[in-house]
Short mmCIF file of C-alpha atoms in Angstrom, two decimals:
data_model
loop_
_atom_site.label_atom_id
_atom_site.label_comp_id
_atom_site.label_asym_id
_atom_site.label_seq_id
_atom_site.Cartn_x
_atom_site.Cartn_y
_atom_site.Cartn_z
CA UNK A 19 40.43 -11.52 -3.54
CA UNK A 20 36.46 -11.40 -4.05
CA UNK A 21 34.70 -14.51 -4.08
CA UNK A 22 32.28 -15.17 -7.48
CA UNK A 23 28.82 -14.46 -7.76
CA UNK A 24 26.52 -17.44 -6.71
CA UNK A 25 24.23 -18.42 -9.22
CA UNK A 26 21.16 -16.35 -8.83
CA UNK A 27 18.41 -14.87 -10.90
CA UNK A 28 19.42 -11.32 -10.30
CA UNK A 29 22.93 -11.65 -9.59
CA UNK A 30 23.51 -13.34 -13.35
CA UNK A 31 22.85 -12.89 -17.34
CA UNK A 32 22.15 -8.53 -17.37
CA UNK A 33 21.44 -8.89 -13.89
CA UNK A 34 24.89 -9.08 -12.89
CA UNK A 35 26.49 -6.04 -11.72
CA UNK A 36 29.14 -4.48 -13.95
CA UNK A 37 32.65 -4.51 -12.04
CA UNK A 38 33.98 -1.39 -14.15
CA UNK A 39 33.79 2.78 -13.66
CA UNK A 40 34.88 3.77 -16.96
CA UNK A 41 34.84 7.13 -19.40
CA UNK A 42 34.08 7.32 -22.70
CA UNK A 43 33.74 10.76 -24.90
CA UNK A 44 32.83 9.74 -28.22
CA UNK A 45 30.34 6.62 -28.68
CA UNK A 46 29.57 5.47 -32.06
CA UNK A 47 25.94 6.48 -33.47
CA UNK A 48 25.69 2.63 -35.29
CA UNK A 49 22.51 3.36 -36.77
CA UNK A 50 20.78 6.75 -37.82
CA UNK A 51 21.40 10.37 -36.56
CA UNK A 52 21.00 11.59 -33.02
CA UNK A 53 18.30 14.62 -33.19
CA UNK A 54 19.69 17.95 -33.64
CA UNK A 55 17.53 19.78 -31.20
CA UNK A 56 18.02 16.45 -28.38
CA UNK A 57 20.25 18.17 -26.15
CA UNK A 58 21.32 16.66 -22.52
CA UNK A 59 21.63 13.80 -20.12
CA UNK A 60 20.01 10.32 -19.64
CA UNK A 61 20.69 9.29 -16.03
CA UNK A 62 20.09 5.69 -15.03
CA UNK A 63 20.34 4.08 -11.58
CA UNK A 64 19.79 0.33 -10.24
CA UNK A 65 21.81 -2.11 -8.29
CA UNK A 66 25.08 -3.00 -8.70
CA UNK A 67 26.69 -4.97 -5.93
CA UNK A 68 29.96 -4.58 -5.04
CA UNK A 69 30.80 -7.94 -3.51
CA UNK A 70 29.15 -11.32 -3.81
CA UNK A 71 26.23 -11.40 -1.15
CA UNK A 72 27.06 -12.53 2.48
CA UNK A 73 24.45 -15.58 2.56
CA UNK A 74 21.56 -16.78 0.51
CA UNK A 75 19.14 -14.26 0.40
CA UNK A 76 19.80 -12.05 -2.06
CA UNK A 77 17.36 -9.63 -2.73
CA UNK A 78 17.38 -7.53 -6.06
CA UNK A 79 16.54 -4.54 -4.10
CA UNK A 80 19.69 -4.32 -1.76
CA UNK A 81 22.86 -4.37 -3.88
CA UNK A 82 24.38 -0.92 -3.79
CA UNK A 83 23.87 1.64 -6.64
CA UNK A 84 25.45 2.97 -9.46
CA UNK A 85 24.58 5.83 -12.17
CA UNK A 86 25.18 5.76 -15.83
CA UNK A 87 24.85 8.99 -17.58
CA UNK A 88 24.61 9.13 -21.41
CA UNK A 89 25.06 12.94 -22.59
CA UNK A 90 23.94 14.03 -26.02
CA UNK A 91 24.66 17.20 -27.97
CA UNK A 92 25.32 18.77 -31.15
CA UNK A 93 24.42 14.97 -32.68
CA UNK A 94 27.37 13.23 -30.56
CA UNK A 95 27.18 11.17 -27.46
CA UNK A 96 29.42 9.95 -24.62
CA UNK A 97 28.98 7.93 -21.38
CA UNK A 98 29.92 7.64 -17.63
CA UNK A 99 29.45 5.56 -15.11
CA UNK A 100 30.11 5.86 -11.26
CA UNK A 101 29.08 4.16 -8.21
CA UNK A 102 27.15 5.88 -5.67
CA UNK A 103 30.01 6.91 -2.63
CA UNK A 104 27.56 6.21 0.53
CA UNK A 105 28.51 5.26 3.91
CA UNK A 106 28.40 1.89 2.81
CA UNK A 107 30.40 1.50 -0.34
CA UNK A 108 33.05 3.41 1.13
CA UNK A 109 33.39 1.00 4.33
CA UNK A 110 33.57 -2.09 1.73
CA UNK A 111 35.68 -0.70 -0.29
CA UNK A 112 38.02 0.03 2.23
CA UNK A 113 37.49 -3.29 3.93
CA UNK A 114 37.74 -4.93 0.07
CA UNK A 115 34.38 -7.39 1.10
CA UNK A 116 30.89 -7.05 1.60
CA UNK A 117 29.94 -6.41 5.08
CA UNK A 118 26.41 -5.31 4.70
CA UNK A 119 24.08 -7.89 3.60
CA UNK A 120 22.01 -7.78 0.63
CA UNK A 121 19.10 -9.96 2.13
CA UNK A 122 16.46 -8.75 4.12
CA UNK A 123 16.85 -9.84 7.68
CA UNK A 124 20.25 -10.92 7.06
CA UNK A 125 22.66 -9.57 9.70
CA UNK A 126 26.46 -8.01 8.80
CA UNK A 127 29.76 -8.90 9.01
CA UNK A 128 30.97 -8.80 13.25
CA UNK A 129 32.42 -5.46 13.61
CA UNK A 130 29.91 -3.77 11.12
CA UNK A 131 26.66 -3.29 12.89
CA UNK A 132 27.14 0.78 13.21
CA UNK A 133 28.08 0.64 9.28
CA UNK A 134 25.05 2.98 7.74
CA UNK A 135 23.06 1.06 4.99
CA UNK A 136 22.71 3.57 2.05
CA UNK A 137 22.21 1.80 -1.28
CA UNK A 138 20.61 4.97 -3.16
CA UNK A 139 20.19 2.53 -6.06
CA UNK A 140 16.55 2.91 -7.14
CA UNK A 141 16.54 6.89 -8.95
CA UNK A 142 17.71 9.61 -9.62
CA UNK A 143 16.74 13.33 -10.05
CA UNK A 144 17.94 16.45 -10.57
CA UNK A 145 16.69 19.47 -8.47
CA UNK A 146 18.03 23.13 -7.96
CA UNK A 147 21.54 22.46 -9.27
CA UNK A 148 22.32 18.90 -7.64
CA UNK A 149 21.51 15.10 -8.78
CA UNK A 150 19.94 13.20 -6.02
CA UNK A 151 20.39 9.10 -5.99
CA UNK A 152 18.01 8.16 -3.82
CA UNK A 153 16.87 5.21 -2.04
CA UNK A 154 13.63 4.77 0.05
CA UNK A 155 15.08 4.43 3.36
CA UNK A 156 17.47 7.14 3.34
CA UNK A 157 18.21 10.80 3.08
CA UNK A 158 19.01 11.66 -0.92
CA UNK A 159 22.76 11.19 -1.83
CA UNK A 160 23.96 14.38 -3.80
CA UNK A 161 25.95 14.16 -6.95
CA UNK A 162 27.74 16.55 -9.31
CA UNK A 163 26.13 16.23 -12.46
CA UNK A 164 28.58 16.11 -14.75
CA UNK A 165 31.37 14.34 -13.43
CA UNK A 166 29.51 12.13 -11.01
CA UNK A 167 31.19 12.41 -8.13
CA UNK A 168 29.52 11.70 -4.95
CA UNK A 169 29.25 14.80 -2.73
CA UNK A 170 27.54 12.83 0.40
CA UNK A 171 24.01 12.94 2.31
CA UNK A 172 21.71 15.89 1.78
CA UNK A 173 19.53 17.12 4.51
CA UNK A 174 18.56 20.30 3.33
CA UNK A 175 20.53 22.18 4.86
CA UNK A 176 20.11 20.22 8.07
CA UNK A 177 16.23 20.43 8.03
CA UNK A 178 15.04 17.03 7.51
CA UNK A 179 16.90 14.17 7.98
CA UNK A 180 14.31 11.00 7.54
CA UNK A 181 13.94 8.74 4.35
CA UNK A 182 12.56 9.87 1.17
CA UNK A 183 10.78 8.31 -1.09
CA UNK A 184 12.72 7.16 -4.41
CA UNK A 185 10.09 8.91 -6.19
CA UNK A 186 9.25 12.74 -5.53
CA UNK A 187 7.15 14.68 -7.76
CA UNK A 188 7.59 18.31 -9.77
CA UNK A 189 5.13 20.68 -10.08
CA UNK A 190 5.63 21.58 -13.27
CA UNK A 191 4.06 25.21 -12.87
CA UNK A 192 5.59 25.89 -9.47
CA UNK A 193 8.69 24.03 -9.72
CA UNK A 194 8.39 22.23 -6.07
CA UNK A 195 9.55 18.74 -5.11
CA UNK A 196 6.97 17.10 -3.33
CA UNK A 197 8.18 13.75 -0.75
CA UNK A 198 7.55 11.59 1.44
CA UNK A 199 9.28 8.95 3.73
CA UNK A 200 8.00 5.76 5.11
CA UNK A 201 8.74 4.43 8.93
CA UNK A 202 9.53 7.93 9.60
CA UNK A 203 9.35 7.81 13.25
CA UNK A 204 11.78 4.54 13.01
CA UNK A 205 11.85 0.77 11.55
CA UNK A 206 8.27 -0.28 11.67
CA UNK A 207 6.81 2.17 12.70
CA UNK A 208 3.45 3.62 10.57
CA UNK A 209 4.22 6.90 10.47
CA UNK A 210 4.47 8.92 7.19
CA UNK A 211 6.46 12.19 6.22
CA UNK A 212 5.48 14.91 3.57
CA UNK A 213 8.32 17.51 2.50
CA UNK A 214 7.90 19.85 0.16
CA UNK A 215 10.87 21.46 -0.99
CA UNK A 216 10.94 24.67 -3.35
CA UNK A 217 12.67 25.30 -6.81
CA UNK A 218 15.68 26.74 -4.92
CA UNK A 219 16.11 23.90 -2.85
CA UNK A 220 14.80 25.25 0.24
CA UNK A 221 12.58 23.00 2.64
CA UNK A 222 9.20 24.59 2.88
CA UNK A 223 6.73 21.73 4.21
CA UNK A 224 7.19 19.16 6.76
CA UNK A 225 4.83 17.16 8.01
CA UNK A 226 4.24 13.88 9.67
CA UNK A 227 1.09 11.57 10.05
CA UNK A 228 0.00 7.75 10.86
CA UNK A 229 -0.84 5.45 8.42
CA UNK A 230 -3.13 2.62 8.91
CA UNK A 231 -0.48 0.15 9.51
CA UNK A 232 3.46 -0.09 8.20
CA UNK A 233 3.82 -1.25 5.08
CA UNK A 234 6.45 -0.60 2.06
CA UNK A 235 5.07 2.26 0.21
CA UNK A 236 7.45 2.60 -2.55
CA UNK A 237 5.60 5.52 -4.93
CA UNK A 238 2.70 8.51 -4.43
CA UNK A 239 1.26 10.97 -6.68
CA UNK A 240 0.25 14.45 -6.54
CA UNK A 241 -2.00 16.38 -8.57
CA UNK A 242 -2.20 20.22 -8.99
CA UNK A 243 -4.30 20.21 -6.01
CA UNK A 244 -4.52 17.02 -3.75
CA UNK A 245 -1.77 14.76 -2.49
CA UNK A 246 -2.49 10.64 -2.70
CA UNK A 247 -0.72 8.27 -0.30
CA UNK A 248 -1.14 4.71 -1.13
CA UNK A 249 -0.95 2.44 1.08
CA UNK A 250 -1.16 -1.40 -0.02
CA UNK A 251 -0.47 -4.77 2.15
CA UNK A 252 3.35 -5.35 1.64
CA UNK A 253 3.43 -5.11 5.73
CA UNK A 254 6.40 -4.35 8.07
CA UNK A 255 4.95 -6.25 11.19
CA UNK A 256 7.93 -5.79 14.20
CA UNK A 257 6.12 -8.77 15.91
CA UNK A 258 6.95 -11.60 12.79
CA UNK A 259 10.02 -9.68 12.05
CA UNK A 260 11.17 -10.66 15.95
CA UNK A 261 9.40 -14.45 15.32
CA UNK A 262 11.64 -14.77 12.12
CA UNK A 263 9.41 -13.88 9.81
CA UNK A 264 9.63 -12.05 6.64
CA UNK A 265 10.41 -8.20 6.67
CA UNK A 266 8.76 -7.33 4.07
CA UNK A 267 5.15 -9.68 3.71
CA UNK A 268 1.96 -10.19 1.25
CA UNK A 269 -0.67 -9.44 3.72
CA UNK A 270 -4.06 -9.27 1.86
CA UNK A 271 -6.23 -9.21 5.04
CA UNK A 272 -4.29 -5.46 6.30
CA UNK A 273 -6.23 -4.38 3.03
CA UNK A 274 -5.37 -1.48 0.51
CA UNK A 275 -5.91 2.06 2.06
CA UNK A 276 -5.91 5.24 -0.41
CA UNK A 277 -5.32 8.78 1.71
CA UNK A 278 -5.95 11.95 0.29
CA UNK A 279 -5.51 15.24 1.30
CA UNK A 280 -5.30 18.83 -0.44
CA UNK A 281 -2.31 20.46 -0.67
CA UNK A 282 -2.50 23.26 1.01
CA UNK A 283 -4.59 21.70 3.99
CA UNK A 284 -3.13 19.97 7.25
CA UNK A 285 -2.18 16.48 7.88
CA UNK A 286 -4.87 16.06 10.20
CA UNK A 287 -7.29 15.94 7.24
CA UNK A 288 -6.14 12.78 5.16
CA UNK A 289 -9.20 11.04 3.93
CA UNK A 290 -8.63 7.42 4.28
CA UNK A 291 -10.43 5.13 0.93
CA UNK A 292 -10.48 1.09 0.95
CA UNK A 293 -10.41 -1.14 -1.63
CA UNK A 294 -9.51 -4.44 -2.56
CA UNK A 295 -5.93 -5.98 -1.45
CA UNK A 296 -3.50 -5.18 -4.42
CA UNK A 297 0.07 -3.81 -5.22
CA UNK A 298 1.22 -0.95 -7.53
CA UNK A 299 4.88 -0.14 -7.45
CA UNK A 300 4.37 2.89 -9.88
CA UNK A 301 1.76 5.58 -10.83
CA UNK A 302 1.60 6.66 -14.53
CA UNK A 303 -0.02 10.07 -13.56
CA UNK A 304 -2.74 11.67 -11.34
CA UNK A 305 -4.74 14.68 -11.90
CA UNK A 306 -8.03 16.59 -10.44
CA UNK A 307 -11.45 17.26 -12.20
CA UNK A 308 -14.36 19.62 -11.20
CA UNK A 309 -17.19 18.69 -13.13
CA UNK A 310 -21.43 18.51 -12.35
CA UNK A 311 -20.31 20.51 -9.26
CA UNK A 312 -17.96 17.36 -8.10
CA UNK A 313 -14.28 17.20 -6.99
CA UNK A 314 -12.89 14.06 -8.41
CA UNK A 315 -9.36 12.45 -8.32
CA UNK A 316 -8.40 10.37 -11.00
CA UNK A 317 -5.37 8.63 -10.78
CA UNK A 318 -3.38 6.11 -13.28
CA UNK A 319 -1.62 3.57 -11.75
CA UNK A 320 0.42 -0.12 -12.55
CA UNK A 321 -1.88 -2.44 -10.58
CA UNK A 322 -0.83 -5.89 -9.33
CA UNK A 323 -2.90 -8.70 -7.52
CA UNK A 324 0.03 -8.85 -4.76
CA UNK A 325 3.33 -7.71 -3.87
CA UNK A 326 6.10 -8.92 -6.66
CA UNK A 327 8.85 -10.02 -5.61
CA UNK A 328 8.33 -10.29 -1.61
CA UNK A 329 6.70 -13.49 0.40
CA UNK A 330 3.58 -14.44 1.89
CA UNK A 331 3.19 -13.20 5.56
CA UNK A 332 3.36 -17.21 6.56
CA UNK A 333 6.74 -17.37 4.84
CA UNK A 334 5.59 -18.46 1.73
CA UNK A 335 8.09 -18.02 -0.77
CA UNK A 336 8.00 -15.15 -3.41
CA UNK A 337 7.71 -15.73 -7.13
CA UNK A 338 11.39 -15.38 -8.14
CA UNK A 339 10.67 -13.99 -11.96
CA UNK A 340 9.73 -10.98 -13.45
CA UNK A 341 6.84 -12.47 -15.98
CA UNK A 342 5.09 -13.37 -13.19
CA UNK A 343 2.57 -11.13 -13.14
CA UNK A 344 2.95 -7.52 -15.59
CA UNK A 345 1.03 -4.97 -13.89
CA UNK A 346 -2.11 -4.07 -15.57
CA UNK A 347 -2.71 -0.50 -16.09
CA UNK A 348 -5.86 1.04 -14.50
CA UNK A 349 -7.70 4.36 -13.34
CA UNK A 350 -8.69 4.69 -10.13
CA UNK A 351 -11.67 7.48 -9.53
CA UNK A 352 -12.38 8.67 -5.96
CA UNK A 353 -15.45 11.39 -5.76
CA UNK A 354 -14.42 13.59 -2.93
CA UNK A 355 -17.97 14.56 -2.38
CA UNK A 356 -19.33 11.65 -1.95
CA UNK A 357 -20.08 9.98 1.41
CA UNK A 358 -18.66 6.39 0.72
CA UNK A 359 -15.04 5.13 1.23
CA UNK A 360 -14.84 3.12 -2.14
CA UNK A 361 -13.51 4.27 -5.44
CA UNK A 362 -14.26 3.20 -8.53
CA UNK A 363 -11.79 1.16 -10.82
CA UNK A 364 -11.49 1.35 -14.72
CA UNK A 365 -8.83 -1.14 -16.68
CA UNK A 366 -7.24 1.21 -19.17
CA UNK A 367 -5.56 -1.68 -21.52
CA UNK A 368 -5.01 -5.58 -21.83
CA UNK A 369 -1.36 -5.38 -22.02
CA UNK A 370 0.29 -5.02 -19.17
CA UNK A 371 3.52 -3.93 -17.78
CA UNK A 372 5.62 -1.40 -15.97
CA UNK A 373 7.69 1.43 -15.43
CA UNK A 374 4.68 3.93 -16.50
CA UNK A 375 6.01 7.11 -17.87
CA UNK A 376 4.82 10.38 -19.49
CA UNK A 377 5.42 13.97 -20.81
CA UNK A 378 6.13 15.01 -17.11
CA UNK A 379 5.10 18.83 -18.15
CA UNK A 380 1.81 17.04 -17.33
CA UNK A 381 2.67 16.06 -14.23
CA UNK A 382 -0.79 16.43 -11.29
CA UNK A 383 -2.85 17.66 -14.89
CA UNK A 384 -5.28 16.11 -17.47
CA UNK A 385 -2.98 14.02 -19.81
CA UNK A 386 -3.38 12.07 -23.23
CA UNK A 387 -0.02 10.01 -23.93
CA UNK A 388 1.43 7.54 -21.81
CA UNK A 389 4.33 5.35 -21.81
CA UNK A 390 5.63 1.89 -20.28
CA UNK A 391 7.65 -1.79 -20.90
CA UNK A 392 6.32 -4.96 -21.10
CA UNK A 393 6.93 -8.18 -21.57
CA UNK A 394 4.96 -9.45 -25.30
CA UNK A 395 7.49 -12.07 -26.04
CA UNK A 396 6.57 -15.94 -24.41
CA UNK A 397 10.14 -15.86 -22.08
CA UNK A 398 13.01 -17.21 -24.52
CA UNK A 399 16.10 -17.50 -22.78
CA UNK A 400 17.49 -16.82 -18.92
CA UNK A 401 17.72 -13.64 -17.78
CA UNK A 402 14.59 -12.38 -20.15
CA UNK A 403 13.32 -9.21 -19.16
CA UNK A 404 11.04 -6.08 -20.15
CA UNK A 405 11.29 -6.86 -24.21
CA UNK A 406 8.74 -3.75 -25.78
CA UNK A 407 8.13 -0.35 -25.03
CA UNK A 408 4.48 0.87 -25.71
CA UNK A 409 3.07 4.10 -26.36
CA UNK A 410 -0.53 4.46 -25.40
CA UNK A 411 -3.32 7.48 -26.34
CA UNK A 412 -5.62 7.16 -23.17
CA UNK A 413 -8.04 8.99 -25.32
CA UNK A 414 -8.56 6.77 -28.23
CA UNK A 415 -6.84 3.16 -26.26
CA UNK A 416 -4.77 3.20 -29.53
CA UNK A 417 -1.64 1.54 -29.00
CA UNK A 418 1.63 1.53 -30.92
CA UNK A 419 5.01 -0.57 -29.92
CA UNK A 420 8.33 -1.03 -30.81
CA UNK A 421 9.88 -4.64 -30.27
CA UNK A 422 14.10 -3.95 -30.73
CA UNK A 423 13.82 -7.84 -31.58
CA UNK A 424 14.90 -11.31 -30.45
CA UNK A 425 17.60 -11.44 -27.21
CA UNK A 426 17.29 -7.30 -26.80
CA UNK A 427 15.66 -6.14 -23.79
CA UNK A 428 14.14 -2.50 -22.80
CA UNK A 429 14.74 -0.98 -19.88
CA UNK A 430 12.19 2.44 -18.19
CA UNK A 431 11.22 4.62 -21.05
CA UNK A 432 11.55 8.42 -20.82
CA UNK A 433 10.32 11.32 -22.73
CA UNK A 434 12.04 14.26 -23.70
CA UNK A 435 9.60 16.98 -25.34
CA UNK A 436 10.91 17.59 -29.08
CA UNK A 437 11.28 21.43 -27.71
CA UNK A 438 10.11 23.56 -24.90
CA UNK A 439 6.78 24.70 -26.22
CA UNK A 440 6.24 21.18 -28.08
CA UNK A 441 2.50 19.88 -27.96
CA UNK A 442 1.75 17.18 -25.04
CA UNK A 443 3.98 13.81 -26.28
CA UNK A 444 5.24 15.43 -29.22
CA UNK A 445 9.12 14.50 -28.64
CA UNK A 446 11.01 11.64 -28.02
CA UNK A 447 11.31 8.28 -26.02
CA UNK A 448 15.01 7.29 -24.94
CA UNK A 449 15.63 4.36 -23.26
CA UNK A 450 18.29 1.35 -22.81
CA UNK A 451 18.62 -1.65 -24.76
CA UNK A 452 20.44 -4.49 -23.82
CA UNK A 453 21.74 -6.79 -26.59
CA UNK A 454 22.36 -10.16 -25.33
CA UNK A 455 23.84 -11.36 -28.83
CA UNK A 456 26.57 -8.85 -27.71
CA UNK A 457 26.23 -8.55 -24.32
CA UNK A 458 26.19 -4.67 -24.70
CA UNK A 459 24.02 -1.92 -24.22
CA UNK A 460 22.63 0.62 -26.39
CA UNK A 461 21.01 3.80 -26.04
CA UNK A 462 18.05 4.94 -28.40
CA UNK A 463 15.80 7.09 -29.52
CA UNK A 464 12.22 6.66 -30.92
CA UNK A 465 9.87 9.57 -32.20
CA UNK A 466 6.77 9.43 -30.51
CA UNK A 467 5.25 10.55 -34.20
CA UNK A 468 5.37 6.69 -33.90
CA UNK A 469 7.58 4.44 -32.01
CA UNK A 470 7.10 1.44 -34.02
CA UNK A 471 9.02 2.28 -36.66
CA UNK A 472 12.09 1.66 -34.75
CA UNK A 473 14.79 3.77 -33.68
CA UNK A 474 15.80 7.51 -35.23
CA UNK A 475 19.35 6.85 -33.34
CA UNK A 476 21.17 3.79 -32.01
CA UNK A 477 24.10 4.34 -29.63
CA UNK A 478 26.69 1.70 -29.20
CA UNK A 479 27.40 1.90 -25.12
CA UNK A 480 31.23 0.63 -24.15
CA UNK A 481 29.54 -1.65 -21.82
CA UNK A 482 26.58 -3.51 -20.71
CA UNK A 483 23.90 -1.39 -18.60
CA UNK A 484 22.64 -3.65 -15.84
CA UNK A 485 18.62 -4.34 -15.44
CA UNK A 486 17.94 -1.49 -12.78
CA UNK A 487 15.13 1.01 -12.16
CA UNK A 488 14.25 4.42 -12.54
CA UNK A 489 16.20 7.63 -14.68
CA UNK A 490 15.75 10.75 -15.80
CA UNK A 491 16.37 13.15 -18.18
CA UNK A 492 17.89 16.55 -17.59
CA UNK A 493 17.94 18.80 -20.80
CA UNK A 494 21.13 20.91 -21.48
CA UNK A 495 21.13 24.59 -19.84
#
């Protein structure tokens, strides 16, 4: 018999992982009309841990994953959820306890040191015909869409077995996945992947280069013409690791590092940009500009003053909560004619937040509309989270938002384009609400016309969707 949950921020309240796989066809639309022309799925992933955690570390990052998939069509909705069947989850299930730890530098259970450690709990995508949960330290765990069933590690087609990033990017005009993996060459080690992988599926591009020093680099961003490859001072130093130091460390003096490169050029000519120690999880967008006979990048990003979440590299303990810090969103400009390392920083708004979205037909182009939670609500109960979704014109600054009220929180917003051909952010933002009054979920939908006048649909959800990360929306064939 499993042990209980210890009292922890992110093991309790929505937090807490849901202990059910269930089905369930027909949800009830509780308020307004699902849109007629919103056809298709809503996939979310985040952590979900199976058992309690071995000892006291707990990290939100490292319980194992599970999708939830919320279909709409034809103005009616249903729901499944599934774990994701790695390595891992199927040696704890079958051994009915955790063996793998879910804090970092924690060691397993005696016996299960050779058990693989696969969460693929942080997104999920859908590329040439197969949904990909993916982690950042792993290959991409393959999925049928529609049922959910796990179908096991893909390699593409045996090609390229490293980690990938939790976040590729689509070319919207060619239809590529772009990737990359950190500690390619093996744990710690600096070295950085890029894969790019065509419409089809098929492994096209990869390459593998040193970074300035190891470090977690969660997210990157590609334009239509240059690739960007952050890298900030959450190090991955070998030496404290052996000492007993943190795995993961705020280490301002390593200093932020910014490489760029074009796309169709070699590794070998990565042009390395400093700035100021900082932190950004997530990207909104990035895009290229030729103008006065200059090549500029311009890229929005979710900018914190350090890591969230992780310690100091003396061992300093992490902030445990959320509201912390928000992430401020900012432009970054980098003049790629220019002789000087810097790049030039412009705040774009005074609310911050995260989980920066936008009408990904955009994706690597000049963009207006953007997307994100924050937090706008002083904290008013445990377990508070992301409470308002904003939508934001980076032309005018103008902001609208949409608060679903007191004890509901938001979770990532996405947008789905009202049809194919629809203008830039002419559509609508789905998301998940979580109701603690209830202690449900909902799904809705705003029209970005304007989001703050509350929801054209609210689906009742059989069951709570825990606080997680990243999904994404694949419209019906």
């Amino acid at each position: 018999m499993s042990k209980p949950f210890p009292d922890n921020p992110f093991l309790t309240e929505n937090f807490a992982p849901v202990m059910a796989e269930c089905d369930a066809p027909d949800l009830i639309v509780s308020e307004g009309e699902l849109p007629s022309e919103l056809a298709g799925t809503l996939y979310r992933n985040g952590p979900n841990p199976m058992f309690p955690p071995l000892g006291n570390k707990h990290h939100w990052f490292l319980g194992e994953g599970m999708i939830h998939a919320i279909h709409v069509e034809g103005g009616r909705a249903s729901y499944r959820n599934r774990w994701v069947r790695t390595e891992q989850y199927e040696a704890q299930r079958e051994a009915h306890e955790r063996l793998v730890p879910t804090g970092f530098g924690e060691a397993p259970v005696a016996g299960a040191e050779n058990v693989k450690r696969n969460v693929a709990n942080t997104n999920v995508v859908w590329h040439a015909g197969k949904l990909l949960a993916l982690d950042e330290g792993n290959s991409p765990v393959a999925m049928d869409g529609d049922t959910l069933t796990t179908d096991g590690s893909w390699t593409f087609e045996g090609k390229y077995e490293g980690p990938m990033t939790a976040h590729p990017k689509f070319d919207p005009r060619t239809g590529e996945m772009h990737f990359f993996g950190y500690m390619a060459a093996g744990p710690g080690s600096p070295d950085i992947s890029y894969q790019v992988v065509d419409r089809n599926g098929k492994l096209t591009r990869t390459d593998m280069f040193k970074a300035p020093y190891a470090s977690m680099v969660h997210d990157f961003i590609v334009t239509d013409e240059h690739v960007i490859f952050p890298i900030f001072p959450a190090t991955i130093d070998v030496e404290r690791i052996m000492k007993g130091g943190p795995t993961i460390a705020w280490d301002p003096d390593a200093g932020t590092h910014i490489g760029i490169m074009a796309r169709d050029a070699s590794v070998d000519t990565v042009r390395w940009f400093k700035g100021d120690p900082c932190y950004v999880y997530h990207p909104m967008n990035a895009w290229t500009s030729h103008e006065g006979g200059r090549t500029r990048v311009h890229a929005d990003v979710m900018k914190y003053s350090r890591v969230p979440l992780f310690p100091d590299a003396d061992g300093k303990k992490a902030p445990s909560d959320l509201s912390d810090e928000q992430g401020m969103l900012v432009r970054w400009t980098f003049d790629l004619d220019g002789n000087s390392d810097t790049y030039t920083e412009t705040q774009l708004t005074d609310l911050g937040g995260e989980f920066p979205r936008f009408d990904e037909r955009f994706a690597g182009h000049g963009y207006r509309h953007g997307y994100y939670a924050a937090m706008n609500r002083p904290k008013e109960q445990k377990g508070s989270s992301y409470d308002t979704l904003i939508h934001i014109d980076l032309e005018t600054g103008k902001r609208r938002a949409w608060e679903p009220g007191k004890g509901r929180y938001v979770h990532e917003p996405v947008f789905v384009p009202r049809k194919a051909n629809a203008a830039e952010g002419d559509g609508y933002v789905v998301s998940l609400v979580y109701d603690s009054a209830r202690n449900l979920s909902d799904f809705i939908v705003l029209d970005t016309d304007d989001i703050s006048k509350g929801p054209v649909a609210r689906v009742e959800l059989p069951s709570r969707v825990p606080f997680g990360f990243h999904g994404n929306w694949r419209g019906a064939a």
